[in-house]
């Protein structure tokens, strides 16, 4: 190899090492942030179509199941809250890596469901009343993150991407049927288990340094995850034929948050 090229290669490597060392000295620091705010459902997670609340009986073609509260494409979610934290490390002035953890809770729009069920109450030979109930969606998230940042005076601007593990409480619901005799319940028959999946979160944030180490700021993030599970419904007490269906909670959320943190 031409000695001139060898000299250029070593010169480039020396310059790169010097720049890396300088950046590491100035920006190689940890950051801890705590954040929280509004978790706003969008897309399929916010849809509230009642089309799936009645389904054909797979055993008796002329009858229907009422209260099949499946979630795929229609999550019936309402705005909720999120909170979490991050630990990041600045590799250079422009790039950082870290770990993020998050918890989100979203209530459901059960008014829409129950208004639909009220419209069905006069379709039977005996007076019946229906009432649907379900606890809030509750989910947690943990993932590594990588991101890019721009530092300008006392302001930091960041964009990051996280892909990792997500968990959701089983979306257990029950429909109470009130009529002559003992109240009946239409609900999942078997023991419930937490749902697990992977998730993606893309976030843009800014912060203002009040001091050299302490900062405050805001962020907006888009998070999505699909939680698959199997639903088996029966009427109890007394029993009925099982109605089975695979289902998916299509979680789609925009998080609008505030945060504070420390650099060290």
JSON list of C-alpha atoms in Angstrom, two decimals, residues 76 78 108-118 132:
[
{"chain": "A", "resi": 76, "resn": "UNK", "atom": "CA", "xyz": [-63.48, 1.63, 23.34]},
{"chain": "A", "resi": 78, "resn": "UNK", "atom": "CA", "xyz": [-60.86, 6.82, 26.65]},
{"chain": "A", "resi": 108, "resn": "UNK", "atom": "CA", "xyz": [-63.31, 2.38, 28.69]},
{"chain": "A", "resi": 109, "resn": "UNK", "atom": "CA", "xyz": [-66.27, 4.09, 27.05]},
{"chain": "A", "resi": 110, "resn": "UNK", "atom": "CA", "xyz": [-68.88, 1.76, 28.57]},
{"chain": "A", "resi": 111, "resn": "UNK", "atom": "CA", "xyz": [-71.67, 4.32, 28.11]},
{"chain": "A", "resi": 112, "resn": "UNK", "atom": "CA", "xyz": [-71.65, 3.66, 24.36]},
{"chain": "A", "resi": 113, "resn": "UNK", "atom": "CA", "xyz": [-71.80, -0.10, 24.96]},
{"chain": "A", "resi": 114, "resn": "UNK", "atom": "CA", "xyz": [-74.63, 0.08, 27.49]},
{"chain": "A", "resi": 115, "resn": "UNK", "atom": "CA", "xyz": [-76.67, 2.48, 25.36]},
{"chain": "A", "resi": 116, "resn": "UNK", "atom": "CA", "xyz": [-76.50, -0.08, 22.56]},
{"chain": "A", "resi": 117, "resn": "UNK", "atom": "CA", "xyz": [-77.58, -2.87, 24.89]},
{"chain": "A", "resi": 118, "resn": "UNK", "atom": "CA", "xyz": [-80.55, -0.83, 26.13]},
{"chain": "A", "resi": 132, "resn": "UNK", "atom": "CA", "xyz": [-71.59, -4.28, 30.68]}
]
